[in-house]
mmCIF file of N, CA and C and ligand atoms in Angstrom:
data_model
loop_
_atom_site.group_PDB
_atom_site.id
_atom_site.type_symbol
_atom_site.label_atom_id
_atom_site.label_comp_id
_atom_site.label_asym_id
_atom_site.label_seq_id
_atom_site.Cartn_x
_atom_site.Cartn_y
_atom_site.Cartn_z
ATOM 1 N N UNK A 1 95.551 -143.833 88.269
ATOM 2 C CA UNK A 1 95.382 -144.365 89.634
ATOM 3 C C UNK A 1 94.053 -145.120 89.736
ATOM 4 N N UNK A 2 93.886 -146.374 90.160
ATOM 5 C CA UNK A 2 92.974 -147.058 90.605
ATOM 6 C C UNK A 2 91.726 -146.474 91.531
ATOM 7 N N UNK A 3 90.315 -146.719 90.577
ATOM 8 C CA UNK A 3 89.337 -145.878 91.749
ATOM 9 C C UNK A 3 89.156 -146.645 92.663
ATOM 10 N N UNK A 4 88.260 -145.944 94.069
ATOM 11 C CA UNK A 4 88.188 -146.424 95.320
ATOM 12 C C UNK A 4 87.631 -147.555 94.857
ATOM 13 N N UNK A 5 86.475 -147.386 93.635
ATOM 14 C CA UNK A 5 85.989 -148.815 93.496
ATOM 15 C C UNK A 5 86.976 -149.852 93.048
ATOM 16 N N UNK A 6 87.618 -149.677 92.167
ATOM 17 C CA UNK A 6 88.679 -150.988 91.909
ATOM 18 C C UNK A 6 89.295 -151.045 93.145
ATOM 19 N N UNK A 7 89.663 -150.498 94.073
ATOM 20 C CA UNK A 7 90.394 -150.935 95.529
ATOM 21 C C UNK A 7 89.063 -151.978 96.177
ATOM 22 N N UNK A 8 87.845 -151.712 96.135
ATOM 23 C CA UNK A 8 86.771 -152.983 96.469
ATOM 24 C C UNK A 8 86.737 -154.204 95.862
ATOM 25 N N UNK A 9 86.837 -154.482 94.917
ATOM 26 C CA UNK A 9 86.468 -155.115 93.528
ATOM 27 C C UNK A 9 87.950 -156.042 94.207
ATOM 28 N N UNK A 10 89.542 -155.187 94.526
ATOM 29 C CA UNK A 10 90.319 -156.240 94.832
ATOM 30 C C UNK A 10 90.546 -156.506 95.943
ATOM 31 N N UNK A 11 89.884 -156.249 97.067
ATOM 32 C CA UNK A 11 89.331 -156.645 98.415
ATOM 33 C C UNK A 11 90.602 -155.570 99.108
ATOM 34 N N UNK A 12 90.791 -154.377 98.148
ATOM 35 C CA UNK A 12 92.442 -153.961 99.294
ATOM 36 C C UNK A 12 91.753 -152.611 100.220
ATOM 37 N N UNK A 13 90.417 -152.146 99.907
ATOM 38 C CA UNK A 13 88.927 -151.606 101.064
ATOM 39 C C UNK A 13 87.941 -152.554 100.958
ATOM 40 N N UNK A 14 87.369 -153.086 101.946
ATOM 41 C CA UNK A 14 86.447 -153.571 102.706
ATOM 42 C C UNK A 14 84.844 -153.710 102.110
ATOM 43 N N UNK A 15 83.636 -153.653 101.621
ATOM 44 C CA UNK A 15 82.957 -153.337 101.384
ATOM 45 C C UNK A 15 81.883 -154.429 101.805
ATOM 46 N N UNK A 16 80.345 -154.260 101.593
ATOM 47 C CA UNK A 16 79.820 -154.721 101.897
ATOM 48 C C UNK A 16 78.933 -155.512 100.404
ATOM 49 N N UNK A 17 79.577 -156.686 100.674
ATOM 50 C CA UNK A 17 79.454 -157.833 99.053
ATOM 51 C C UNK A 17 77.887 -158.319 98.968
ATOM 52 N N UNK A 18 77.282 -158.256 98.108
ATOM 53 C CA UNK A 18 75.594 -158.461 97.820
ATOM 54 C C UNK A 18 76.008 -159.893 96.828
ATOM 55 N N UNK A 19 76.730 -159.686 95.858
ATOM 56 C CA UNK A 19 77.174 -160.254 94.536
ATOM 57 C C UNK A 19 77.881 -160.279 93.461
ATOM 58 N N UNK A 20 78.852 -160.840 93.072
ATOM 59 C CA UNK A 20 79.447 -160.350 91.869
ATOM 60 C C UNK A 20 79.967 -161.953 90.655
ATOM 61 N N UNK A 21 79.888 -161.140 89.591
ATOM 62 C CA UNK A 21 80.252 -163.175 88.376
ATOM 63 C C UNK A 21 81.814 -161.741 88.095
ATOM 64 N N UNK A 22 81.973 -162.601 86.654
ATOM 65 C CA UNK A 22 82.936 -161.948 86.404
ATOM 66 C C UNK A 22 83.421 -160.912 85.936
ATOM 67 N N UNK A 23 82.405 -160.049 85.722
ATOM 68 C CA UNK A 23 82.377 -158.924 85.012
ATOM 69 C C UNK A 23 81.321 -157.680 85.885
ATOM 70 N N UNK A 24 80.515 -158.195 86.734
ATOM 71 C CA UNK A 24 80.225 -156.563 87.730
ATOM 72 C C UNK A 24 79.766 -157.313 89.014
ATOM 73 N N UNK A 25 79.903 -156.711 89.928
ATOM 74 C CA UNK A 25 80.170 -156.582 91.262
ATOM 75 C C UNK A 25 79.213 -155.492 91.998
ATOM 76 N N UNK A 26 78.359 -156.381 93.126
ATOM 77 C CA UNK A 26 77.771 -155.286 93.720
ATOM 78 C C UNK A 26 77.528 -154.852 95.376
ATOM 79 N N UNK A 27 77.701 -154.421 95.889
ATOM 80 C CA UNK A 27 77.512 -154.131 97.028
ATOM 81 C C UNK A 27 76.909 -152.663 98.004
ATOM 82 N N UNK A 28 76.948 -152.592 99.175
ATOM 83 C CA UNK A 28 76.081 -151.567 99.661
ATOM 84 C C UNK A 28 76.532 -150.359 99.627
ATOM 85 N N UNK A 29 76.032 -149.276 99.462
ATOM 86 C CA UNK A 29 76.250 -147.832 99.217
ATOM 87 C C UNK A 29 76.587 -147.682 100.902
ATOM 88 N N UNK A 30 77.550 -147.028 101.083
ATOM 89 C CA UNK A 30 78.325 -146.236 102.487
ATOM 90 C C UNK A 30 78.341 -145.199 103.142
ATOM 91 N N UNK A 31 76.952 -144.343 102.610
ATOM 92 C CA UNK A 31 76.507 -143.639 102.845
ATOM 93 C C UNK A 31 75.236 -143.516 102.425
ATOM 94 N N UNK A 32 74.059 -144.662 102.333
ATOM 95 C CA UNK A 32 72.893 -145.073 102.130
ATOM 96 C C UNK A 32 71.301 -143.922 102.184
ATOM 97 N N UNK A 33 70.723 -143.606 101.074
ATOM 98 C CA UNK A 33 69.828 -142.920 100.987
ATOM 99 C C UNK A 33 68.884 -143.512 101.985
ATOM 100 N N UNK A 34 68.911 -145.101 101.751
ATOM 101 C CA UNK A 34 67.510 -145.984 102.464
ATOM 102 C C UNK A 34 68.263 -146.848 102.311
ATOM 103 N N UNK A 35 67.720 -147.894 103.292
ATOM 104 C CA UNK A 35 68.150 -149.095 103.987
ATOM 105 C C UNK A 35 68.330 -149.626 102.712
ATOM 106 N N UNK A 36 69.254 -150.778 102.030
ATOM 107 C CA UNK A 36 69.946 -151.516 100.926
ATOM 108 C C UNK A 36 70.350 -150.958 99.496
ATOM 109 N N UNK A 37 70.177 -149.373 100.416
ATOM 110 C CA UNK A 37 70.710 -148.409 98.903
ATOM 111 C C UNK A 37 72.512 -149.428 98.520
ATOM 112 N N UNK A 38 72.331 -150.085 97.462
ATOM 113 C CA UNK A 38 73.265 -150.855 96.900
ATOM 114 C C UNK A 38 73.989 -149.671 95.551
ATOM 115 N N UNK A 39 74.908 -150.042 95.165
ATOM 116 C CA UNK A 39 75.632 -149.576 94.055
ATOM 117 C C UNK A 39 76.556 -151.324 93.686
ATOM 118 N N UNK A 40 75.751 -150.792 91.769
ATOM 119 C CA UNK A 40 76.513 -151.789 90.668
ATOM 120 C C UNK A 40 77.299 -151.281 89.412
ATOM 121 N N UNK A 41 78.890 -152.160 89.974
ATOM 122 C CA UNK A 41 79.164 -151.442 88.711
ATOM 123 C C UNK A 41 80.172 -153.008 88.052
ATOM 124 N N UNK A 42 80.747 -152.295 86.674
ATOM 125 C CA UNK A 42 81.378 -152.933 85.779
ATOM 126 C C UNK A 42 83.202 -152.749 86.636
ATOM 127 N N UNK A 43 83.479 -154.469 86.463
ATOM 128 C CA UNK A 43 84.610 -154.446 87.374
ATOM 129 C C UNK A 43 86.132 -153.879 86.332
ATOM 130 N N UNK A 44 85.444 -153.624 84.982
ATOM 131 C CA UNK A 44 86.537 -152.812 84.114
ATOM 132 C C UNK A 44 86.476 -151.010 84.484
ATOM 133 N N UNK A 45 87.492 -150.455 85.079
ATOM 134 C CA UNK A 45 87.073 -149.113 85.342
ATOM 135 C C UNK A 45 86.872 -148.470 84.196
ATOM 136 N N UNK A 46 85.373 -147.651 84.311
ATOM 137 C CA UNK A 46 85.349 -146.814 83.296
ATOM 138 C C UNK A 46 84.817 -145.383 83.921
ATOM 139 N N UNK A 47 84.744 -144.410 83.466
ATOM 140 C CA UNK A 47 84.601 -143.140 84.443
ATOM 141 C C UNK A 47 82.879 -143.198 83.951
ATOM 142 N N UNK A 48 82.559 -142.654 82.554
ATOM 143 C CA UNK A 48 81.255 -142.308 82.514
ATOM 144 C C UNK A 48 80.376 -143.779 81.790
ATOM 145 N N UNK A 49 79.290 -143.951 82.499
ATOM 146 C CA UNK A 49 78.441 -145.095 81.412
ATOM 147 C C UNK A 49 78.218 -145.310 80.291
ATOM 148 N N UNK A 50 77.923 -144.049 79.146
ATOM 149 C CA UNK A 50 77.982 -144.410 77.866
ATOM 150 C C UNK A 50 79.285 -144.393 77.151
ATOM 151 N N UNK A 51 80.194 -144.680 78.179
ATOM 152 C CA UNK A 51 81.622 -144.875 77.054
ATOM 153 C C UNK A 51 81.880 -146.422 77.374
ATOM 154 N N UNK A 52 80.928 -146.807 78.049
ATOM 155 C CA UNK A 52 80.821 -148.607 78.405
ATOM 156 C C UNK A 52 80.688 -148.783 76.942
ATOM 157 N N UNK A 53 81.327 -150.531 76.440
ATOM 158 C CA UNK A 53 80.590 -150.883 75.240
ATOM 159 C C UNK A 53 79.251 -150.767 75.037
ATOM 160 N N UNK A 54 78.250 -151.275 74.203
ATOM 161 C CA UNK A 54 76.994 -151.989 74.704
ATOM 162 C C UNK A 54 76.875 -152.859 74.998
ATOM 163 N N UNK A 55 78.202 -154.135 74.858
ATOM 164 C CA UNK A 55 77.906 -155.390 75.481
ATOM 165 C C UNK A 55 78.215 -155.065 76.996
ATOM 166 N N UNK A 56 79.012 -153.754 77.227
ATOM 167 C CA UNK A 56 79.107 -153.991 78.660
ATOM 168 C C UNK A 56 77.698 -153.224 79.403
ATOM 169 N N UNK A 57 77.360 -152.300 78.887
ATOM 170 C CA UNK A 57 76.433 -151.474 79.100
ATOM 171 C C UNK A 57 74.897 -152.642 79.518
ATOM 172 N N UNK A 58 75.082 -153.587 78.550
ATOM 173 C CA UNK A 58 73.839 -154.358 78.941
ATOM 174 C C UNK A 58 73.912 -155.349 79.691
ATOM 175 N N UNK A 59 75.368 -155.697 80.022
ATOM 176 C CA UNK A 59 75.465 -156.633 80.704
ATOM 177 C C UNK A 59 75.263 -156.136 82.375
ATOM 178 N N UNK A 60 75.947 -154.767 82.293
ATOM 179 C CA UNK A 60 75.715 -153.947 83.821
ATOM 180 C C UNK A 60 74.383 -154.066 83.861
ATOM 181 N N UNK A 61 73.528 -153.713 83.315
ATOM 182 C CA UNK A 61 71.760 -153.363 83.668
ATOM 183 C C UNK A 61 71.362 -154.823 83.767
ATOM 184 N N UNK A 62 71.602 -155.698 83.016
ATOM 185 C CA UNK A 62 71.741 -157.026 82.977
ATOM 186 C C UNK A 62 71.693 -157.608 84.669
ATOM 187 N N UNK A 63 72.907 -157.418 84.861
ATOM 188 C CA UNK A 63 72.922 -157.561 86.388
ATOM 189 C C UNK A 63 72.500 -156.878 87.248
ATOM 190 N N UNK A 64 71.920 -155.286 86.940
ATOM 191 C CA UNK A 64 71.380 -154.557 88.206
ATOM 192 C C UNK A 64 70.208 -154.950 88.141
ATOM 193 N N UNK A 65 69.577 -155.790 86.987
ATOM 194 C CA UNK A 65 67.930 -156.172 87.408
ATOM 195 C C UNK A 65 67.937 -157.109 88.522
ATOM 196 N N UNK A 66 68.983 -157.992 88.521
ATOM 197 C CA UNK A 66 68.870 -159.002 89.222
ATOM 198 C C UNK A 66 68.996 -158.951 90.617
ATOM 199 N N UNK A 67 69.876 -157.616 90.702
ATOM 200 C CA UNK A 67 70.219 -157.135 91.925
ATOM 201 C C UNK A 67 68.927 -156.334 92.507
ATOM 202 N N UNK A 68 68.921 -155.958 91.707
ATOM 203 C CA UNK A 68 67.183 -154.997 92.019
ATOM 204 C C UNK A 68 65.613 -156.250 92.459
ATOM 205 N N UNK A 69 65.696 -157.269 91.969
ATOM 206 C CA UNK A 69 64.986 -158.179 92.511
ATOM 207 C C UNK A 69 65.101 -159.028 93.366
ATOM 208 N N UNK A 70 66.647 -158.844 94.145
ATOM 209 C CA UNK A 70 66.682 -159.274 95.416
ATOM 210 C C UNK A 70 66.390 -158.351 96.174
ATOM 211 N N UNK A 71 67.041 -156.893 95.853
ATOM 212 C CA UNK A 71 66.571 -156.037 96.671
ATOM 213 C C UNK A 71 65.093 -155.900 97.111
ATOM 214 N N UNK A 72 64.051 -155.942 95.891
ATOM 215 C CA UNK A 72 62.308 -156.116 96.041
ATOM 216 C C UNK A 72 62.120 -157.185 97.150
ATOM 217 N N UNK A 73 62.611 -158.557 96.431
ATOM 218 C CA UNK A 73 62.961 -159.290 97.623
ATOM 219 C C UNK A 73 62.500 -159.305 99.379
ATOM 220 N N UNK A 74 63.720 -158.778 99.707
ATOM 221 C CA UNK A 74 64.167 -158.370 100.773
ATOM 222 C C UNK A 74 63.905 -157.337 101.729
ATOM 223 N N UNK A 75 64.105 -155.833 101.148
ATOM 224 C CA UNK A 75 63.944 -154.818 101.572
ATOM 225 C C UNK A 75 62.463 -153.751 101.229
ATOM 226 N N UNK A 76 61.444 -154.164 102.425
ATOM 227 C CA UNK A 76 60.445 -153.356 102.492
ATOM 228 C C UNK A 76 60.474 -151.774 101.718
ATOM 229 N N UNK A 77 59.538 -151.864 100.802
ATOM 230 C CA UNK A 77 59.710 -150.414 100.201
ATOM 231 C C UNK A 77 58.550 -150.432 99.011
ATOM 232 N N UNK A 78 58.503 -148.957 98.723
ATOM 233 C CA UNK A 78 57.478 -148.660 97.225
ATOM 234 C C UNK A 78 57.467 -149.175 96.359
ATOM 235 N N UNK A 79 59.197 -148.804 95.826
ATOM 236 C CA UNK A 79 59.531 -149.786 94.428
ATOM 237 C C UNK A 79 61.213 -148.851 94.757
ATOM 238 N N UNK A 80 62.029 -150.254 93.395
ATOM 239 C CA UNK A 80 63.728 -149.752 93.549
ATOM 240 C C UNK A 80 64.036 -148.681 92.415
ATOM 241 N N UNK A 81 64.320 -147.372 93.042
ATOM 242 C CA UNK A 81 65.047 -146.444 92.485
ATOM 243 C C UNK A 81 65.867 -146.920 91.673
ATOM 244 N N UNK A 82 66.440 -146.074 90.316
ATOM 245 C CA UNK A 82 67.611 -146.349 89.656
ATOM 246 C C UNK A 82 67.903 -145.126 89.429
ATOM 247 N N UNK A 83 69.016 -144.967 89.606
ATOM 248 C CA UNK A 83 70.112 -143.415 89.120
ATOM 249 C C UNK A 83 71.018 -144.291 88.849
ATOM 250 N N UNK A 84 72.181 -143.030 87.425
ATOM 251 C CA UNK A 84 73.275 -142.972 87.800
ATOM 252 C C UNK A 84 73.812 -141.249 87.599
ATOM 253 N N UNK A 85 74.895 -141.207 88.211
ATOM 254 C CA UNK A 85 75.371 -140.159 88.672
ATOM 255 C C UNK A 85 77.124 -140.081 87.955
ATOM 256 N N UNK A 86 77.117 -140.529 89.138
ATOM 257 C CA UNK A 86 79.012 -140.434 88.959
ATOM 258 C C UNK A 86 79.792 -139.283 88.740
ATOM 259 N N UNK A 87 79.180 -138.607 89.804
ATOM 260 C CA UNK A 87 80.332 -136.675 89.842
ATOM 261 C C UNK A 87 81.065 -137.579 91.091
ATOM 262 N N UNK A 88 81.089 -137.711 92.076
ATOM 263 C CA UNK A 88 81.902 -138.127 92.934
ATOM 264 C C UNK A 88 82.907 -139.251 92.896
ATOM 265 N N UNK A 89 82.232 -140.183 92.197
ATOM 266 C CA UNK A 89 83.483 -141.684 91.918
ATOM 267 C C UNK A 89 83.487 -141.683 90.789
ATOM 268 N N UNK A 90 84.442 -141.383 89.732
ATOM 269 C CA UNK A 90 84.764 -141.986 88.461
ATOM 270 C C UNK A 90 84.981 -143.353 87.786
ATOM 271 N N UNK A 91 83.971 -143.945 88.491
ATOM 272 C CA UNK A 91 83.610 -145.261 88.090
ATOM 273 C C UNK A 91 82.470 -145.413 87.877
ATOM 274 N N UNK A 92 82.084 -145.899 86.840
ATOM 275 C CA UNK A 92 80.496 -146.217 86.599
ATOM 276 C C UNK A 92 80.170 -146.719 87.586
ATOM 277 N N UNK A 93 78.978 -146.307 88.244
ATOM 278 C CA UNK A 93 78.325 -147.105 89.298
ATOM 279 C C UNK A 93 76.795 -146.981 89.192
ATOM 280 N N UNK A 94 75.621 -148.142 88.828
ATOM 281 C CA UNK A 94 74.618 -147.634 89.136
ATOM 282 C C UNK A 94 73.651 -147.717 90.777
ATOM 283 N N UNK A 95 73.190 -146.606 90.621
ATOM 284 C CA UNK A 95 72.282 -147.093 92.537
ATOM 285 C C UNK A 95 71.203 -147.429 92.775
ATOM 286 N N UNK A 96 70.765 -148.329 93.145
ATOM 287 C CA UNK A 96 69.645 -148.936 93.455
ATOM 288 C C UNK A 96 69.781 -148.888 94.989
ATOM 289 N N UNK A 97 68.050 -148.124 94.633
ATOM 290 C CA UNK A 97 68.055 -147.465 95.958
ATOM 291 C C UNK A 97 66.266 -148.108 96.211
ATOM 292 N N UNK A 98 65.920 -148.742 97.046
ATOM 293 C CA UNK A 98 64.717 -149.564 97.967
ATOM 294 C C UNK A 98 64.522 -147.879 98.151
ATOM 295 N N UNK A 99 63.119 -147.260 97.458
ATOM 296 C CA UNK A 99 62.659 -146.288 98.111
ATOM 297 C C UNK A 99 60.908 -145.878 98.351
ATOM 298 N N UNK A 100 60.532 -145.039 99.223
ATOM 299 C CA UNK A 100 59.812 -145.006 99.534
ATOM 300 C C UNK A 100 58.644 -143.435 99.114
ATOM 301 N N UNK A 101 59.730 -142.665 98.763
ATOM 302 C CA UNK A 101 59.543 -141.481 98.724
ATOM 303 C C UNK A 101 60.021 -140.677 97.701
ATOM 304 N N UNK A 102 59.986 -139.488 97.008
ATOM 305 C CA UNK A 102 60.670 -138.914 95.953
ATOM 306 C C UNK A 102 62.203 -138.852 96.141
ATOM 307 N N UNK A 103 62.296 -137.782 97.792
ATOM 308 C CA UNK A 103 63.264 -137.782 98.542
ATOM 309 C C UNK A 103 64.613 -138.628 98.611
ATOM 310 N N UNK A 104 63.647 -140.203 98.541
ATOM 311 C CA UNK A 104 64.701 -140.930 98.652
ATOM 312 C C UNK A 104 66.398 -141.254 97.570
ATOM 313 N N UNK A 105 65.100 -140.490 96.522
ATOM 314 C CA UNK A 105 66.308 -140.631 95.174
ATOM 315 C C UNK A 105 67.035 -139.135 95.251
ATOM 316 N N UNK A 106 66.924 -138.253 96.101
ATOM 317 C CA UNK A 106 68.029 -137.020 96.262
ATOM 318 C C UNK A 106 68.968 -136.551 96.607
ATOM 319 N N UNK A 107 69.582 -138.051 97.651
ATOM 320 C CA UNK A 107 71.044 -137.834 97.943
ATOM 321 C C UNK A 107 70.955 -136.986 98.925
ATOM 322 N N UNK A 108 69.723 -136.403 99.618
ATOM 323 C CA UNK A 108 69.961 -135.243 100.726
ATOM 324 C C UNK A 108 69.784 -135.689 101.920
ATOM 325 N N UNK A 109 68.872 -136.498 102.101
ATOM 326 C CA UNK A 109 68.547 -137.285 103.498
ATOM 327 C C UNK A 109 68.985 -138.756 103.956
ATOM 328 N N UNK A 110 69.850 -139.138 104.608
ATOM 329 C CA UNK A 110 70.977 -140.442 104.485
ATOM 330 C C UNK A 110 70.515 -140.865 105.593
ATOM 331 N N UNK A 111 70.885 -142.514 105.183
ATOM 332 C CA UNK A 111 70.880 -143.470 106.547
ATOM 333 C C UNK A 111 71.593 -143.487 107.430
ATOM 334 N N UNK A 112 71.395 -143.660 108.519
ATOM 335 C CA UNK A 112 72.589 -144.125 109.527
ATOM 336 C C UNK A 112 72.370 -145.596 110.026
ATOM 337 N N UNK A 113 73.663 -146.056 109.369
ATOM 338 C CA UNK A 113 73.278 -147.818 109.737
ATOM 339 C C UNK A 113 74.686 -148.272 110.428
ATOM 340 N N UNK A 114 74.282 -148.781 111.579
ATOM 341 C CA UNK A 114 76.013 -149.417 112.188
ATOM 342 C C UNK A 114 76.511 -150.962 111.165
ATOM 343 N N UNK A 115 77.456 -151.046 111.629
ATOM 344 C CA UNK A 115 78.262 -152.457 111.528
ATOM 345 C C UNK A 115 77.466 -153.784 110.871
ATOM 346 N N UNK A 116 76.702 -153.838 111.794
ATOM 347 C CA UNK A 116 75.988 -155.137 112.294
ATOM 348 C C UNK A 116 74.898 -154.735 110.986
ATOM 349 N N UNK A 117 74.538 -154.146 111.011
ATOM 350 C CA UNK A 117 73.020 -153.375 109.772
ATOM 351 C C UNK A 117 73.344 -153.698 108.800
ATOM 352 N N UNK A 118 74.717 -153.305 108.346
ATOM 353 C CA UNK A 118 75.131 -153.664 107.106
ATOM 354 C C UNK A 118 75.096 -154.749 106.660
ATOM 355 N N UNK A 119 75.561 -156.100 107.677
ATOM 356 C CA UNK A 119 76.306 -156.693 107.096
ATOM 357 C C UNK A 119 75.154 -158.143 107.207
ATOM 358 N N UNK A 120 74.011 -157.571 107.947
ATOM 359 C CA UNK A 120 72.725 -158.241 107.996
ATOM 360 C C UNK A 120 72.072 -157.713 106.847
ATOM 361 N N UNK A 121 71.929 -156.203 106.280
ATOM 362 C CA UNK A 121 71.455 -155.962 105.007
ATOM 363 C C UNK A 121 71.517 -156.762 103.456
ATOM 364 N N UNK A 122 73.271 -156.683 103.514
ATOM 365 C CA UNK A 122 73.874 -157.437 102.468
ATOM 366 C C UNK A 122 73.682 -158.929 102.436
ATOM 367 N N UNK A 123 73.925 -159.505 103.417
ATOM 368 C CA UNK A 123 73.504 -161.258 103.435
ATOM 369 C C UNK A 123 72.135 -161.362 103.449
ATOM 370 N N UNK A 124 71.141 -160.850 103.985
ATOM 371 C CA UNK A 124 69.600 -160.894 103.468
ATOM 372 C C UNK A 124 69.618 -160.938 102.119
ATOM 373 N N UNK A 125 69.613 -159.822 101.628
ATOM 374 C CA UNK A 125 69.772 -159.488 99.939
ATOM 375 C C UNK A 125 70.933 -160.694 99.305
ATOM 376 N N UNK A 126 71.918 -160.868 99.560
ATOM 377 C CA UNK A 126 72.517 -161.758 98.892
ATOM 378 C C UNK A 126 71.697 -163.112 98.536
ATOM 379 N N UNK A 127 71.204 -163.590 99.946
ATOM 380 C CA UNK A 127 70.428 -165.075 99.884
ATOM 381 C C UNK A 127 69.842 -164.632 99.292
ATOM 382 N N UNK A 128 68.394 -163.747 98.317
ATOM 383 C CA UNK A 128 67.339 -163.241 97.581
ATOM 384 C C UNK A 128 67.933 -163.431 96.110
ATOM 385 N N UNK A 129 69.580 -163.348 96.188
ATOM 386 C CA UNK A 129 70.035 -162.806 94.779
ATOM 387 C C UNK A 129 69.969 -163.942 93.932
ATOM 388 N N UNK A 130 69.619 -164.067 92.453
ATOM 389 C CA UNK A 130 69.835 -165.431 91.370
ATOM 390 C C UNK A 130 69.798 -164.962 90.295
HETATM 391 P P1 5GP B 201 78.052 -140.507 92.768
HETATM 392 O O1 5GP B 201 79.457 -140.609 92.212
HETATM 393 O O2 5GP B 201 77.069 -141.248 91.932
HETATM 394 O O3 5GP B 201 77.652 -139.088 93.024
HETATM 395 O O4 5GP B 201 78.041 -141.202 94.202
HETATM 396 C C1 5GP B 201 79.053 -142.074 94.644
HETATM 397 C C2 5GP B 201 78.476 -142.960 95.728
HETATM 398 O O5 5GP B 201 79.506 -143.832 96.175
HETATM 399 C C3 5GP B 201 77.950 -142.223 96.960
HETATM 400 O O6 5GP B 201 76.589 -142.591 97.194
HETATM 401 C C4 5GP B 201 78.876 -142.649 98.088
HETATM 402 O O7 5GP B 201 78.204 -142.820 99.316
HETATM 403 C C5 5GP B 201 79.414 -143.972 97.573
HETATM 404 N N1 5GP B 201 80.752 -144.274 98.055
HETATM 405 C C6 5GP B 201 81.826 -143.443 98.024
HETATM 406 N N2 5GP B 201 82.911 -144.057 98.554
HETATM 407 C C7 5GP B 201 82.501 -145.302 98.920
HETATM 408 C C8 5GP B 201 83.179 -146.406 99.539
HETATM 409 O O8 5GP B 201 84.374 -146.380 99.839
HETATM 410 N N3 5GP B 201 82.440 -147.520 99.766
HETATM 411 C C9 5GP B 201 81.123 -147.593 99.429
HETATM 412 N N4 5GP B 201 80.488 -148.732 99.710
HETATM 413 N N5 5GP B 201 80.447 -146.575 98.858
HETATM 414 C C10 5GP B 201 81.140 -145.439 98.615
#
């Protein structure tokens, strides 16, 4: 069965689009640690990261730098977090998370951002992205 992320990736859920070429795709986390907490992943589903090739493996980090320097960009903060995780979505995803604090990289304390936040978050950061 197709993960929630491949249902983004083919526009059949909604998400909030930062950037994507042809091979990873990124957009905003939906339950946000800090304001432009983004998640990037590889648009081939794979469950865990090191079973990525290394050409894909570098091509993902490849693109989360880039994503990570729009985020610097854009979104006021210390410096951009990087995790990956992936107990909840079985899709590689990495998170870049604009943070400020240790906290921010713990997944315990979340944003609350409406509609409009988002979708001003993501097009800020997008124009930043190259
Ligand atoms: P992990 O698998 O690394 O523990 O976390 C999965 C992340 O995906 C979480 O931060 C969660 O908020 C995010 N997430 C889960 N479902 C969706 C979704 O449908 N859309 C978006 N944008 N993010 C999601």
């Amino acid at each position: 069965m197709a993960s929630i992320f491949t249902k983004i990736i083919a526009g059949e859920i909604p998400s909030y689009k930062i950037a994507e070429d042809e091979n990873y795709y990124a957009f905003l986390d939906i339950n946000p640690n800090a304001k432009g907490h983004t998640l990037v992943i590889p648009k081939r589903e794979e469950n865990k990261i090191f079973d990525l090739s290394k050409d894909e493996y570098d091509g993902l980090m490849s693109f989360s730098y880039r994503v990570a320097k729009a985020l610097e960009k854009t979104i006021p903060c210390e410096r951009i977090g990087m995790s990956v995780i992936g107990l909840e979505v079985p899709h590689v995803h990495v998170h870049l998370i604009p943070i400020h604090k240790m906290d921010d990289m713990r997944f315990i304390s979340k944003e609350k951002l409406n509609q409009d936040e988002f979708v001003a978050i993501a097009n800020a950061v997008a124009e930043n992205f190259e």
